[in-house]
Amino acid sequence: MKKRFRWLIGCGLIAVLALIVIVRLFASGSSGTQPRVTAVPVVVAKARATTIPVYLNALGTVVAYRTVTVQPMVTGPLEKVFFHEGQYVQKGQLLAEIDPQPFEAALQQAEAKLAEDRATRTSDALQAQQNAELVKKGFVSKEAYVAAWTAWLSAKALVKQDKASIRTSQINLAYTRILAPISGRTGILQVDPGNVVNPSLPNGIVTINMLQPIYVQFSLPQQDLPEINTALAAGPVPLIVTLKGKGASERTFDQGVLTVLDNQVNASTGTLTLRGRFPNPKLDLWPGSFVNVQVRVRTLSHVVVIPSMAVKEGPSGRFVYLVEGGPGAPGGLKVVVRPVTVTYESESIAVIGSGLAPGNTVVTEGSSRVRTDAPIKIVGQMKVRP
């Protein structure tokens, strides 16, 4: 009996507890309160109407505007060097000097030879004149007259030859002073003083690079040729060169213009070679370095732009999360999926052809956690930067 009594008491307690739970659940449901949903934090941006340039992007190589290898024009010992490696030199500046003594002696010898041949020419001219009178009187033979005349003509030719020899000696003597052929920055000295130099040196004495202005050479796919030709027909094509620094930021080095479009496509790569000229006022551009090149081919006027990171890909095409509602609206802020068409896109912006209007707000960060009609919380706003 006792066991049966205890069993009945236990069943009664379980029934009472179950009844209490059922009553509380019913009371909670009848009150109409729902579990609170947490708003998703997002960063947004406002679509705006603006005018933006359209660029073609390429990787370029900086090339010196002029490169000259300074070669000696005569053979001899290199006596002195008048510049420092890496120095900026002006056109016509004295760079080095070859021992001039052998060339000074050669010039003096040529001048002495000219004086001798001038005296011979004068003597032969007088002899020819005398024979011209004597042959008329029969005092000398015609053969003697012709010989005297020929000797005078030969003496005249020798004088001309001597003058040419003097000019050659003067040029060779001048070549012992090696001058800078262009203005620019010198490189590494290839020959030390004391060595005998000659016009056949494989690397010359030094190389000079002209850095102001400077070229940047780059390639673009042949598919871009129509846009490039259209831009060239409209006028000078602006260029921008940039390079990423140690951080994530990209620095603009210089702005220039397109100067050369190669006359053929590289058949092996399917690319066009182009070259632009830049003033390089701060010498930021250095031959051999790599830079990013932007070629402005056209301008889009009065277009709607948003950050490119706001555009998403879906099964039905591209879309954005459009922010609707407000603090006073029922349910607060929320997002809806808005299909869009993109007519142009760069790394930072997307031009919207349809689907958005200026002033619309779209989600740029945090979109992976948002759901349609679910509440959101704006924690930051991004500016549209073309």
Coordinates of C-alpha atoms in Angstrom, one line a residue:
M1 CA 0.0 0.0 0.0
K2 CA 2.8 2.4 0.9
K3 CA 4.5 1.9 -2.4
R4 CA 1.3 2.5 -4.3
F5 CA 0.6 5.6 -2.3
R6 CA 4.1 7.0 -3.1
W7 CA 3.6 6.3 -6.7
L8 CA 0.3 8.2 -6.8
I9 CA 1.9 11.2 -5.1
G10 CA 4.8 11.3 -7.6
C11 CA 2.4 11.2 -10.6
G12 CA 0.4 14.0 -9.0
L13 CA 3.5 16.2 -8.7
I14 CA 4.5 15.6 -12.3
A15 CA 1.0 16.5 -13.5
V16 CA 1.1 19.7 -11.4
L17 CA 4.5 20.8 -12.9
A18 CA 3.4 20.0 -16.4
L19 CA 0.2 22.1 -15.9
I20 CA 2.3 25.1 -14.6
V21 CA 4.6 24.9 -17.7
I22 CA 1.6 24.8 -20.1
V23 CA -0.1 27.8 -18.4
R24 CA 3.1 29.9 -18.6
L25 CA 3.6 29.1 -22.3
F26 CA 0.0 30.0 -23.0
A27 CA 0.3 33.3 -21.2
S28 CA 3.5 34.1 -23.1
G29 CA 1.8 33.4 -26.4
S30 CA -1.3 35.3 -25.6
S31 CA 0.7 38.5 -24.7
G32 CA 1.7 39.0 -28.4
T33 CA 5.5 39.6 -27.7
Q34 CA 8.0 38.2 -30.1
P35 CA 11.7 37.4 -29.6
R36 CA 13.8 40.5 -30.3
V37 CA 15.9 40.5 -33.5
T38 CA 19.3 42.2 -33.4
A39 CA 19.9 44.9 -36.1
V40 CA 22.8 44.0 -38.3
P41 CA 25.6 46.7 -38.4
V42 CA 26.4 47.9 -41.9
V43 CA 28.4 50.6 -43.7
V44 CA 26.6 52.4 -46.5
A45 CA 27.2 54.9 -49.3
K46 CA 24.9 57.3 -51.2
A47 CA 24.7 57.1 -54.9
R48 CA 25.5 60.4 -56.6
A49 CA 25.5 61.9 -60.0
T50 CA 28.9 63.0 -61.3
T51 CA 31.3 63.2 -64.2
I52 CA 34.1 60.6 -64.2
P53 CA 37.1 59.9 -66.5
V54 CA 37.4 56.4 -68.0
Y55 CA 40.9 54.9 -67.8
L56 CA 42.7 52.0 -69.4
N57 CA 45.2 50.5 -66.9
A58 CA 48.6 49.0 -67.7
L59 CA 51.9 48.2 -66.1
G60 CA 54.7 50.4 -67.5
T61 CA 58.5 50.7 -67.4
V62 CA 60.3 54.0 -67.0
V63 CA 62.7 54.7 -69.8
A64 CA 65.2 57.6 -70.0
Y65 CA 64.3 60.3 -72.5
R66 CA 67.8 60.2 -74.0
T67 CA 70.6 57.7 -73.2
V68 CA 74.1 58.4 -74.5
T69 CA 77.2 56.3 -74.0
V70 CA 80.1 58.7 -73.9
Q71 CA 82.9 57.3 -76.2
P72 CA 86.4 58.7 -76.7
M73 CA 86.9 59.7 -80.3
V74 CA 90.7 59.4 -80.3
T75 CA 93.2 56.9 -78.8
G76 CA 95.4 57.9 -75.9
P77 CA 95.9 57.7 -72.1
L78 CA 93.0 59.0 -70.0
E79 CA 94.5 61.7 -67.9
K80 CA 91.7 63.3 -65.8
V81 CA 88.0 62.9 -65.0
F82 CA 86.1 66.0 -64.0
F83 CA 82.8 64.6 -62.8
H84 CA 81.5 62.4 -60.0
E85 CA 79.5 59.2 -60.6
G86 CA 75.8 60.0 -60.3
Q87 CA 76.4 63.7 -60.9
Y88 CA 74.0 65.8 -62.9
V89 CA 75.9 67.4 -65.8
Q90 CA 75.0 70.0 -68.4
K91 CA 75.4 69.6 -72.2
G92 CA 78.9 70.8 -73.2
Q93 CA 80.4 70.3 -69.7
L94 CA 84.0 68.9 -69.6
L95 CA 83.9 65.3 -68.4
A96 CA 87.4 63.9 -69.0
E97 CA 90.6 64.7 -70.8
I98 CA 93.0 62.5 -72.9
D99 CA 96.7 63.3 -73.0
P100 CA 96.8 66.1 -75.7
Q101 CA 100.6 66.2 -76.3
P102 CA 100.7 63.8 -79.3
F103 CA 97.9 65.7 -81.0
E104 CA 99.4 69.1 -80.4
A105 CA 102.6 67.8 -82.0
A106 CA 100.6 66.4 -85.0
L107 CA 99.0 69.8 -85.4
Q108 CA 102.3 71.6 -85.4
Q109 CA 103.7 69.2 -87.9
A110 CA 100.7 69.8 -90.2
E111 CA 101.1 73.6 -89.9
A112 CA 104.8 73.3 -90.8
K113 CA 104.0 71.2 -93.8
L114 CA 101.5 73.8 -94.9
A115 CA 104.1 76.6 -94.7
E116 CA 106.6 74.5 -96.7
D117 CA 104.1 73.7 -99.4
R118 CA 102.9 77.3 -99.6
A119 CA 106.5 78.4 -100.3
T120 CA 106.8 75.7 -103.0
R121 CA 103.5 76.9 -104.5
T122 CA 104.8 80.5 -104.7
S123 CA 108.1 79.4 -106.3
D124 CA 106.3 77.1 -108.8
A125 CA 103.8 79.9 -109.7
L126 CA 106.7 82.3 -110.4
Q127 CA 108.5 79.7 -112.5
A128 CA 105.3 79.0 -114.5
Q129 CA 104.8 82.7 -115.3
Q130 CA 108.4 83.1 -116.4
N131 CA 108.2 80.1 -118.7
A132 CA 105.0 81.4 -120.2
E133 CA 106.9 84.5 -121.4
L134 CA 110.0 82.6 -122.5
V135 CA 108.2 80.0 -124.5
K136 CA 106.7 82.7 -126.6
K137 CA 110.2 83.9 -127.5
G138 CA 111.5 80.4 -128.0
F139 CA 114.0 80.5 -125.1
V140 CA 112.4 77.4 -123.4
S141 CA 110.7 74.4 -124.8
K142 CA 107.0 73.8 -124.6
E143 CA 107.8 70.7 -122.5
A144 CA 109.6 72.9 -119.9
Y145 CA 106.6 75.2 -119.9
V146 CA 104.1 72.4 -119.3
A147 CA 106.3 70.9 -116.6
A148 CA 106.5 74.2 -114.7
W149 CA 102.7 74.7 -115.0
T150 CA 102.1 71.1 -113.7
A151 CA 104.4 71.7 -110.8
W152 CA 102.5 74.8 -109.8
L153 CA 99.1 73.0 -110.0
S154 CA 100.5 70.2 -107.8
A155 CA 101.8 72.7 -105.3
K156 CA 98.3 74.2 -105.1
A157 CA 96.8 70.8 -104.4
L158 CA 99.3 70.1 -101.7
V159 CA 98.4 73.3 -100.0
K160 CA 94.7 72.3 -99.9
Q161 CA 95.7 68.9 -98.6
D162 CA 97.8 70.5 -95.9
K163 CA 94.9 72.7 -94.8
A164 CA 92.7 69.6 -94.5
S165 CA 95.4 67.9 -92.5
I166 CA 95.5 70.9 -90.1
R167 CA 91.7 70.8 -89.8
T168 CA 91.9 67.0 -88.9
S169 CA 94.6 67.6 -86.4
Q170 CA 92.6 70.4 -84.8
I171 CA 89.5 68.1 -84.5
N172 CA 91.6 65.3 -83.0
L173 CA 93.1 67.7 -80.5
A174 CA 89.6 69.0 -79.6
Y175 CA 88.5 65.4 -79.1
T176 CA 91.0 65.0 -76.2
R177 CA 88.6 67.1 -74.2
I178 CA 85.6 64.8 -73.7
L179 CA 82.4 66.9 -73.3
A180 CA 78.9 65.9 -72.2
P181 CA 76.7 65.4 -75.4
I182 CA 73.5 65.9 -73.4
S183 CA 72.3 67.2 -70.1
G184 CA 71.5 64.4 -67.6
R185 CA 72.7 62.2 -64.8
T186 CA 75.9 60.2 -65.1
G187 CA 76.2 56.6 -64.3
I188 CA 79.1 54.4 -63.1
L189 CA 82.6 55.4 -64.4
Q190 CA 83.7 52.5 -66.7
V191 CA 87.4 53.5 -67.1
D192 CA 89.7 54.8 -64.5
P193 CA 92.3 57.5 -65.3
G194 CA 95.6 56.1 -66.5
N195 CA 94.1 53.6 -68.8
V196 CA 94.5 53.9 -72.6
V197 CA 91.1 54.6 -74.2
N198 CA 90.0 54.3 -77.8
P199 CA 86.8 54.7 -79.8
S200 CA 86.1 50.9 -79.6
L201 CA 85.5 50.8 -75.8
P202 CA 82.6 48.3 -75.3
N203 CA 81.0 50.4 -72.5
G204 CA 82.4 53.8 -73.2
I205 CA 83.7 56.0 -70.4
V206 CA 80.3 56.6 -68.8
T207 CA 76.6 56.6 -69.7
I208 CA 74.4 59.7 -69.3
N209 CA 70.6 59.5 -68.9
M210 CA 68.3 62.4 -69.6
L211 CA 65.6 62.3 -66.8
Q212 CA 63.7 65.5 -67.4
P213 CA 61.5 64.9 -69.3
I214 CA 61.3 61.1 -69.1
Y215 CA 59.4 58.3 -70.9
V216 CA 57.1 55.6 -69.6
Q217 CA 56.6 52.7 -72.0
F218 CA 53.7 50.2 -71.6
S219 CA 51.5 47.8 -73.5
L220 CA 47.7 47.4 -73.9
P221 CA 45.7 44.7 -75.5
Q222 CA 44.9 45.1 -79.2
Q223 CA 41.2 45.2 -78.3
D224 CA 41.8 48.7 -76.8
L225 CA 43.0 50.1 -80.1
P226 CA 39.7 51.7 -81.2
E227 CA 39.3 53.6 -77.9
I228 CA 42.9 54.8 -78.1
N229 CA 42.6 56.0 -81.7
T230 CA 39.3 57.8 -80.9
A231 CA 41.0 59.5 -77.9
L232 CA 44.0 60.5 -80.0
A233 CA 41.7 62.0 -82.7
A234 CA 40.1 64.2 -80.1
G235 CA 43.4 65.7 -78.9
P236 CA 46.3 65.0 -76.4
V237 CA 45.6 61.8 -74.3
P238 CA 46.4 62.4 -70.6
L239 CA 48.3 59.9 -68.7
I240 CA 48.8 59.3 -64.9
V241 CA 51.5 57.2 -63.3
T242 CA 51.1 55.8 -59.8
L243 CA 52.8 53.3 -57.6
K244 CA 51.8 51.7 -54.3
G245 CA 54.0 52.6 -51.4
K246 CA 54.9 50.5 -48.4
G247 CA 51.3 50.8 -47.2
A248 CA 48.1 50.1 -49.1
S249 CA 47.9 53.7 -50.4
E250 CA 48.8 54.4 -54.0
R251 CA 50.8 57.5 -54.8
T252 CA 50.5 59.6 -57.9
F253 CA 54.0 60.3 -59.2
D254 CA 53.4 62.4 -62.3
Q255 CA 51.0 63.4 -65.1
G256 CA 51.9 63.4 -68.8
V257 CA 50.7 62.8 -72.3
L258 CA 50.7 59.9 -74.7
T259 CA 53.3 60.6 -77.4
V260 CA 53.8 57.3 -79.3
L261 CA 51.5 54.5 -80.5
D262 CA 53.5 51.8 -82.2
N263 CA 52.6 51.2 -85.8
Q264 CA 52.0 47.4 -85.4
V265 CA 50.6 44.9 -83.0
N266 CA 53.0 42.4 -81.4
A267 CA 51.9 39.1 -83.1
S268 CA 53.2 36.9 -80.3
T269 CA 51.5 38.8 -77.4
G270 CA 48.6 40.5 -79.1
T271 CA 49.5 43.8 -77.5
L272 CA 50.3 47.4 -78.6
T273 CA 53.3 49.3 -77.3
L274 CA 52.7 52.8 -76.2
R275 CA 55.0 55.5 -74.8
G276 CA 54.2 58.6 -72.8
R277 CA 56.2 61.7 -71.8
F278 CA 56.3 63.1 -68.3
P279 CA 58.0 66.2 -67.0
N280 CA 59.4 64.4 -63.9
P281 CA 60.0 67.6 -61.9
K282 CA 61.0 65.9 -58.7
L283 CA 62.9 63.0 -60.3
D284 CA 60.4 60.5 -58.8
L285 CA 60.5 58.5 -62.0
W286 CA 63.8 56.5 -62.4
P287 CA 64.8 54.5 -65.5
G288 CA 64.0 50.8 -65.1
S289 CA 61.4 51.1 -62.4
F290 CA 57.9 49.8 -62.8
V291 CA 54.8 52.0 -62.5
N292 CA 51.1 51.7 -62.9
V293 CA 49.8 53.7 -66.0
Q294 CA 46.3 55.1 -66.4
V295 CA 45.3 56.2 -69.9
R296 CA 42.3 58.5 -70.0
V297 CA 40.4 57.6 -73.1
R298 CA 37.0 59.3 -72.5
T299 CA 34.8 61.0 -69.9
L300 CA 31.3 59.9 -68.7
S301 CA 29.1 62.9 -67.8
H302 CA 26.2 63.0 -65.4
V303 CA 26.2 59.4 -64.5
V304 CA 25.1 57.6 -61.2
V305 CA 28.1 56.1 -59.3
I306 CA 28.4 54.0 -56.2
P307 CA 31.4 52.1 -54.7
S308 CA 32.1 49.0 -56.7
M309 CA 32.1 46.9 -53.6
A310 CA 28.4 47.5 -53.2
V311 CA 27.6 45.6 -56.4
K312 CA 27.0 41.9 -55.9
E313 CA 26.6 38.9 -58.2
G314 CA 23.4 36.8 -58.0
P315 CA 21.8 34.0 -60.0
S316 CA 19.7 36.6 -61.9
G317 CA 22.5 39.1 -62.4
R318 CA 24.0 41.9 -60.5
F319 CA 22.3 43.7 -57.6
V320 CA 22.7 45.9 -54.6
Y321 CA 21.3 46.0 -51.1
L322 CA 19.1 49.1 -51.1
V323 CA 18.4 50.7 -47.7
E324 CA 14.8 51.7 -47.1
G325 CA 12.8 53.1 -44.2
G326 CA 14.1 55.3 -41.4
P327 CA 14.2 55.7 -37.7
G328 CA 10.5 56.6 -37.5
A329 CA 9.3 54.1 -40.0
P330 CA 7.7 50.8 -38.9
G331 CA 10.4 48.3 -38.3
G332 CA 13.2 51.0 -38.7
L333 CA 15.9 50.6 -41.4
K334 CA 15.9 47.6 -43.6
V335 CA 17.3 46.5 -46.9
V336 CA 15.8 45.2 -50.2
V337 CA 17.5 43.6 -53.2
R338 CA 17.6 46.0 -56.1
P339 CA 18.7 44.6 -59.6
V340 CA 21.1 47.0 -61.4
T341 CA 23.0 47.3 -64.6
V342 CA 26.6 48.4 -64.6
T343 CA 27.9 50.3 -67.6
Y344 CA 31.5 50.9 -66.4
E345 CA 33.5 49.7 -63.4
S346 CA 36.9 50.4 -62.0
E347 CA 38.6 49.2 -58.8
S348 CA 36.8 51.8 -56.7
I349 CA 33.5 52.8 -58.4
A350 CA 30.7 51.3 -60.5
V351 CA 28.6 53.4 -63.0
I352 CA 25.0 52.4 -62.7
G353 CA 23.0 52.4 -65.9
S354 CA 19.6 51.5 -64.4
G355 CA 18.2 50.5 -61.0
L356 CA 19.4 53.5 -58.8
A357 CA 18.9 57.2 -58.6
P358 CA 21.1 59.9 -57.0
G359 CA 20.6 59.9 -53.3
N360 CA 19.8 56.2 -52.9
T361 CA 21.6 54.5 -50.1
V362 CA 23.3 51.1 -50.6
V363 CA 25.1 48.7 -48.3
T364 CA 28.9 48.5 -48.9
E365 CA 30.1 46.6 -45.9
G366 CA 28.3 44.0 -43.8
S367 CA 26.1 42.7 -46.7
S368 CA 27.0 39.1 -46.0
R369 CA 24.9 39.1 -42.8
V370 CA 21.9 41.1 -44.0
R371 CA 18.6 39.7 -45.0
T372 CA 15.7 41.2 -47.0
D373 CA 13.4 43.2 -44.7
A374 CA 15.5 42.4 -41.7
P375 CA 16.5 45.4 -39.5
I376 CA 19.9 47.0 -40.0
K377 CA 22.0 49.6 -38.1
I378 CA 24.2 52.1 -40.0
V379 CA 27.6 52.3 -38.3
G380 CA 29.5 54.2 -41.0
Q381 CA 29.2 56.0 -44.3
M382 CA 31.6 55.6 -47.3
K383 CA 32.2 58.4 -49.7
V384 CA 32.2 57.7 -53.5
R385 CA 35.6 58.5 -54.8
P386 CA 36.1 58.2 -58.6

